[in-house]
């Protein structure tokens, strides 16, 4: 049966040969014995292996579930890789010098052997339960949150007591007698996903960023080999995930612990898929091994108080606690997507300072920042500070909308569940693809566009969807998932499968996603290109936009499921508003054009001032003659709600100068107190408008447009707010002295006189006041936040966010709890026994966000937290969505 895979006996023989040939590198011993008297073999690997216990170590465990052969196979291949490369691979050699590896290829030898010889999908060990059933799920038998099982025939039966099994007892004793273990990787199949450890409270832990970054960096190594992308998923409310797992046991002991789910089947085709999985995971394993050395007491401590001090449309200022050791420096990483690697590619700064300003950013965009310290004396890294998430402010002329679907406007439609499809809306999840049980399945999401004007111009649009589980996508590299925009006017009933299936797409959004790029636990974004934005803009007139999400619609022979599950934020399995699909739009309003004519025209020479005319050049004595004009900005609306998007001067010249010499004319924005020659000559210069006009240009054209740059537009807005007129000076320049060279700019006729053209939009510039009187209370073991909304005509609502590590200075730096006009909300998914910070931001229609009203929640009494969530042991409704006879829920 699957002879390409190593049996347990072959594994033991391989380990014995490796130790015999490389005794200074590898030691092999048994850490325990199973019910059927098989040894549980462990390989200890390090340069000068006899000293391995004095080095920080990585613990590798594989095949704790019998049918998940990848764990054992990868361990063998990684050990062989070390043997083949340890003498000439500098990074591997360095890691072996500083660190140790403890590798248990198979933690479930009895079940593994049974899976090879009798029943390939056997999962448990081979305990005799005494009632004609056999086996305990070893990954439910550890002591952290152990939950005693009752159904001994269940594939996830947890056993009569925590650590009741010799296999879990063996690894427990080993771990507890080896405090040098810093990282634990537990290899499973299936899902192509990393599962970092958690503490069952659905709050972020201080090590959360380290775990995510380690997974993301390993993912980066995987991508280099095969292009495949793994998900990263710690779990989220309301799932309690699993009880009694090894991952949480290791984490509870302070070990960085991760489950790695490899492949999409337990026992895939060896040459085509298993070989890929091994090849892509070896460099990822090596990277993890190289990080172990940083988790020692000699490494710098985690940097405290990493936070945001300022956010603009194109910059972000960060600060953190600097250290007394001035030799230590800091590395800052920036990404524009969540759960990204921290590598040389996104390292944006190295500094000794305790602050940094990141510049040249895009307005209205999400950014993710990570920080750690490095001690140059030993090149050890500190742990990462908690990640900062933020969105830059909008540009002065931009507006944005984050559109969420109504409960009745999001769901999935199954080919074989026509009568039940209406019930799939606003409930649980979207299952998209095809299965033998459900047939073809589509997702359907409608967003209301009724609050958007057809005259706006969409600058950017991003559709975001949260993939929550890919266990049902069982076939490697098969099928693609895509998003279609449907004509909203052609569907009478969005819950009708036939109507949705037969709808002709207006456009397919972006690139399709191949099955090996389906990543659970990481938001998937579709960024609209110019054609897609134009289509979205056209849909505004219909009042809504419809997205159909589709996957493969056929199955290969013998296959039962190729379904991907996406969160909708609703129902008992939804993660709430924080995980609801959304459409984020940034747009510009149609500007108003205003033509201003001068309130004053003057020609200023050394001897006189001529009013109501505008000339400049050189007089008969070679003296400079200045032109001066003034405009009033009184016709513009309220300065606090006026954003000038474009401005330019239109000038007409009556004549030109009969010379071939290079004479040019420049227009300046200038502030004048006195209108006399000396004052004009010594004027305070603000900025040049456009480019200078040459005499050659005057000969070719009588009309000229001088464009304001962004600096000049800002000054126009400043003068408007200060209720001052705008003064311009026209002056000539020449390489050599000129005489009798005067240009007349004061053309006759209203349409020909100088004009100041201004395009502007009405938009509030400053945020409304912050909420006041923020308080918190406990009701039914939930944190309740209450506040007073500001009294302002432009107030739209308040945005509430929580963060376990620091008061959120950005409404996007944490978990979103609420947005709206109410003056209270509950933290329904948080753990009321964990201290944290809450911030409440008010916002207007732009939206501009106020400074936060923040409060620290300190736990004073232990509260009973409602954990009456559906557990995986009784996950009947969720399990029914899959054909699970060969699947795993880890």
mmCIF file of N, CA and C in Angstrom, residues 379-435:
data_model
loop_
_atom_site.group_PDB
_atom_site.id
_atom_site.type_symbol
_atom_site.label_atom_id
_atom_site.label_comp_id
_atom_site.label_asym_id
_atom_site.label_seq_id
_atom_site.Cartn_x
_atom_site.Cartn_y
_atom_site.Cartn_z
ATOM 1 N N UNK A 379 24.346 39.539 17.125
ATOM 2 C CA UNK A 379 23.390 39.477 16.013
ATOM 3 C C UNK A 379 22.139 38.682 16.371
ATOM 4 N N UNK A 380 21.697 38.822 17.614
ATOM 5 C CA UNK A 380 20.448 38.216 18.048
ATOM 6 C C UNK A 380 19.321 39.216 17.907
ATOM 7 N N UNK A 381 18.162 38.719 17.487
ATOM 8 C CA UNK A 381 16.982 39.573 17.311
ATOM 9 C C UNK A 381 16.101 39.495 18.547
ATOM 10 N N UNK A 382 15.464 40.610 18.848
ATOM 11 C CA UNK A 382 14.434 40.588 19.879
ATOM 12 C C UNK A 382 13.159 39.977 19.305
ATOM 13 N N UNK A 383 12.213 39.580 20.153
ATOM 14 C CA UNK A 383 10.883 39.268 19.636
ATOM 15 C C UNK A 383 10.272 40.516 19.004
ATOM 16 N N UNK A 384 9.247 40.321 18.194
ATOM 17 C CA UNK A 384 8.581 41.443 17.549
ATOM 18 C C UNK A 384 7.649 42.141 18.530
ATOM 19 N N UNK A 385 7.590 43.444 18.422
ATOM 20 C CA UNK A 385 6.550 44.197 19.115
ATOM 21 C C UNK A 385 5.222 43.885 18.449
ATOM 22 N N UNK A 386 4.106 44.035 19.160
ATOM 23 C CA UNK A 386 2.802 43.800 18.522
ATOM 24 C C UNK A 386 2.659 44.637 17.255
ATOM 25 N N UNK A 387 2.184 44.012 16.203
ATOM 26 C CA UNK A 387 2.060 44.672 14.908
ATOM 27 C C UNK A 387 1.116 45.870 14.991
ATOM 28 N N UNK A 388 1.465 46.912 14.264
ATOM 29 C CA UNK A 388 0.597 48.092 14.137
ATOM 30 C C UNK A 388 -0.079 48.047 12.773
ATOM 31 N N UNK A 389 -1.394 48.239 12.788
ATOM 32 C CA UNK A 389 -2.177 48.305 11.549
ATOM 33 C C UNK A 389 -2.828 49.682 11.476
ATOM 34 N N UNK A 390 -2.803 50.276 10.317
ATOM 35 C CA UNK A 390 -3.387 51.611 10.168
ATOM 36 C C UNK A 390 -3.773 51.860 8.730
ATOM 37 N N UNK A 391 -4.520 52.911 8.548
ATOM 38 C CA UNK A 391 -4.853 53.393 7.205
ATOM 39 C C UNK A 391 -4.458 54.863 7.141
ATOM 40 N N UNK A 392 -3.729 55.227 6.106
ATOM 41 C CA UNK A 392 -3.366 56.626 5.935
ATOM 42 C C UNK A 392 -4.619 57.459 5.715
ATOM 43 N N UNK A 393 -4.505 58.743 6.023
ATOM 44 C CA UNK A 393 -5.643 59.630 5.815
ATOM 45 C C UNK A 393 -5.906 59.797 4.319
ATOM 46 N N UNK A 394 -7.088 60.213 4.013
ATOM 47 C CA UNK A 394 -7.432 60.504 2.631
ATOM 48 C C UNK A 394 -6.736 61.786 2.173
ATOM 49 N N UNK A 395 -6.469 61.871 0.888
ATOM 50 C CA UNK A 395 -5.977 63.127 0.323
ATOM 51 C C UNK A 395 -7.055 64.196 0.501
ATOM 52 N N UNK A 396 -6.668 65.482 0.465
ATOM 53 C CA UNK A 396 -7.628 66.552 0.774
ATOM 54 C C UNK A 396 -8.906 66.535 -0.064
ATOM 55 N N UNK A 397 -8.842 65.978 -1.270
ATOM 56 C CA UNK A 397 -10.037 65.996 -2.127
ATOM 57 C C UNK A 397 -10.712 64.642 -2.225
ATOM 58 N N UNK A 398 -10.342 63.692 -1.370
ATOM 59 C CA UNK A 398 -10.870 62.338 -1.468
ATOM 60 C C UNK A 398 -11.953 62.058 -0.426
ATOM 61 N N UNK A 399 -12.841 61.148 -0.783
ATOM 62 C CA UNK A 399 -13.834 60.594 0.120
ATOM 63 C C UNK A 399 -13.687 59.071 0.062
ATOM 64 N N UNK A 400 -14.210 58.386 1.059
ATOM 65 C CA UNK A 400 -14.183 56.930 0.986
ATOM 66 C C UNK A 400 -15.452 56.347 1.588
ATOM 67 N N UNK A 401 -15.766 55.133 1.168
ATOM 68 C CA UNK A 401 -16.872 54.368 1.714
ATOM 69 C C UNK A 401 -16.433 52.913 1.852
ATOM 70 N N UNK A 402 -16.652 52.354 3.025
ATOM 71 C CA UNK A 402 -16.464 50.924 3.230
ATOM 72 C C UNK A 402 -17.854 50.302 3.260
ATOM 73 N N UNK A 403 -18.234 49.651 2.177
ATOM 74 C CA UNK A 403 -19.585 49.113 2.029
ATOM 75 C C UNK A 403 -19.633 47.680 2.542
ATOM 76 N N UNK A 404 -20.623 47.383 3.380
ATOM 77 C CA UNK A 404 -20.847 46.046 3.907
ATOM 78 C C UNK A 404 -22.185 45.517 3.400
ATOM 79 N N UNK A 405 -22.278 44.242 3.104
ATOM 80 C CA UNK A 405 -23.553 43.711 2.611
ATOM 81 C C UNK A 405 -24.558 43.540 3.743
ATOM 82 N N UNK A 406 -25.808 43.775 3.445
ATOM 83 C CA UNK A 406 -26.868 43.474 4.402
ATOM 84 C C UNK A 406 -26.980 41.963 4.559
ATOM 85 N N UNK A 407 -27.582 41.556 5.657
ATOM 86 C CA UNK A 407 -27.694 40.130 5.957
ATOM 87 C C UNK A 407 -28.408 39.373 4.857
ATOM 88 N N UNK A 408 -29.401 39.988 4.260
ATOM 89 C CA UNK A 408 -30.179 39.320 3.212
ATOM 90 C C UNK A 408 -29.493 39.357 1.861
ATOM 91 N N UNK A 409 -28.328 39.997 1.780
ATOM 92 C CA UNK A 409 -27.652 40.185 0.499
ATOM 93 C C UNK A 409 -26.362 39.393 0.372
ATOM 94 N N UNK A 410 -26.148 38.437 1.257
ATOM 95 C CA UNK A 410 -24.924 37.640 1.164
ATOM 96 C C UNK A 410 -25.228 36.198 1.542
ATOM 97 N N UNK A 411 -24.784 35.290 0.702
ATOM 98 C CA UNK A 411 -25.010 33.885 0.969
ATOM 99 C C UNK A 411 -24.490 33.029 -0.169
ATOM 100 N N UNK A 412 -24.807 31.743 -0.109
ATOM 101 C CA UNK A 412 -24.391 30.867 -1.201
ATOM 102 C C UNK A 412 -25.583 30.061 -1.707
ATOM 103 N N UNK A 413 -25.452 29.581 -2.931
ATOM 104 C CA UNK A 413 -26.528 28.847 -3.581
ATOM 105 C C UNK A 413 -25.990 27.509 -4.058
ATOM 106 N N UNK A 414 -26.642 26.420 -3.634
ATOM 107 C CA UNK A 414 -26.214 25.094 -4.019
ATOM 108 C C UNK A 414 -27.132 24.501 -5.076
ATOM 109 N N UNK A 415 -26.538 23.778 -6.003
ATOM 110 C CA UNK A 415 -27.290 23.172 -7.100
ATOM 111 C C UNK A 415 -28.314 22.156 -6.590
ATOM 112 N N UNK A 416 -27.965 21.435 -5.507
ATOM 113 C CA UNK A 416 -28.843 20.395 -4.991
ATOM 114 C C UNK A 416 -29.633 20.841 -3.763
ATOM 115 N N UNK A 417 -29.671 22.122 -3.504
ATOM 116 C CA UNK A 417 -30.409 22.615 -2.332
ATOM 117 C C UNK A 417 -31.294 23.789 -2.731
ATOM 118 N N UNK A 418 -32.001 23.649 -3.836
ATOM 119 C CA UNK A 418 -32.772 24.757 -4.393
ATOM 120 C C UNK A 418 -33.788 25.304 -3.398
ATOM 121 N N UNK A 419 -34.451 24.428 -2.666
ATOM 122 C CA UNK A 419 -35.471 24.882 -1.726
ATOM 123 C C UNK A 419 -34.868 25.542 -0.488
ATOM 124 N N UNK A 420 -33.613 25.252 -0.205
ATOM 125 C CA UNK A 420 -32.982 25.762 1.016
ATOM 126 C C UNK A 420 -32.077 26.964 0.764
ATOM 127 N N UNK A 421 -31.916 27.366 -0.495
ATOM 128 C CA UNK A 421 -30.928 28.406 -0.783
ATOM 129 C C UNK A 421 -31.253 29.736 -0.121
ATOM 130 N N UNK A 422 -32.522 30.067 0.021
ATOM 131 C CA UNK A 422 -32.870 31.317 0.703
ATOM 132 C C UNK A 422 -32.345 31.315 2.137
ATOM 133 N N UNK A 423 -32.325 30.138 2.756
ATOM 134 C CA UNK A 423 -31.849 30.039 4.141
ATOM 135 C C UNK A 423 -30.333 30.162 4.241
ATOM 136 N N UNK A 424 -29.651 30.038 3.119
ATOM 137 C CA UNK A 424 -28.197 30.161 3.130
ATOM 138 C C UNK A 424 -27.737 31.607 3.209
ATOM 139 N N UNK A 425 -28.663 32.562 3.083
ATOM 140 C CA UNK A 425 -28.275 33.965 3.095
ATOM 141 C C UNK A 425 -28.259 34.473 4.535
ATOM 142 N N UNK A 426 -27.183 35.195 4.858
ATOM 143 C CA UNK A 426 -27.047 35.765 6.193
ATOM 144 C C UNK A 426 -26.823 34.729 7.264
ATOM 145 N N UNK A 427 -26.283 33.572 6.878
ATOM 146 C CA UNK A 427 -26.164 32.477 7.840
ATOM 147 C C UNK A 427 -24.883 31.696 7.586
ATOM 148 N N UNK A 428 -24.047 31.617 8.594
ATOM 149 C CA UNK A 428 -22.876 30.740 8.596
ATOM 150 C C UNK A 428 -21.785 31.150 7.618
ATOM 151 N N UNK A 429 -21.733 30.568 6.449
ATOM 152 C CA UNK A 429 -20.587 30.738 5.571
ATOM 153 C C UNK A 429 -21.030 30.616 4.121
ATOM 154 N N UNK A 430 -20.101 30.953 3.223
ATOM 155 C CA UNK A 430 -20.310 30.675 1.808
ATOM 156 C C UNK A 430 -19.430 29.487 1.422
ATOM 157 N N UNK A 431 -20.041 28.470 0.837
ATOM 158 C CA UNK A 431 -19.316 27.329 0.310
ATOM 159 C C UNK A 431 -19.340 27.438 -1.205
ATOM 160 N N UNK A 432 -18.152 27.507 -1.796
ATOM 161 C CA UNK A 432 -18.054 27.853 -3.216
ATOM 162 C C UNK A 432 -17.170 26.837 -3.922
ATOM 163 N N UNK A 433 -17.672 26.294 -5.005
ATOM 164 C CA UNK A 433 -16.976 25.279 -5.775
ATOM 165 C C UNK A 433 -17.951 24.193 -6.169
ATOM 166 N N UNK A 434 -17.594 22.942 -5.897
ATOM 167 C CA UNK A 434 -18.463 21.831 -6.280
ATOM 168 C C UNK A 434 -18.208 20.651 -5.359
ATOM 169 N N UNK A 435 -19.254 19.935 -5.021
ATOM 170 C CA UNK A 435 -19.117 18.691 -4.257
ATOM 171 C C UNK A 435 -20.192 17.718 -4.713
#
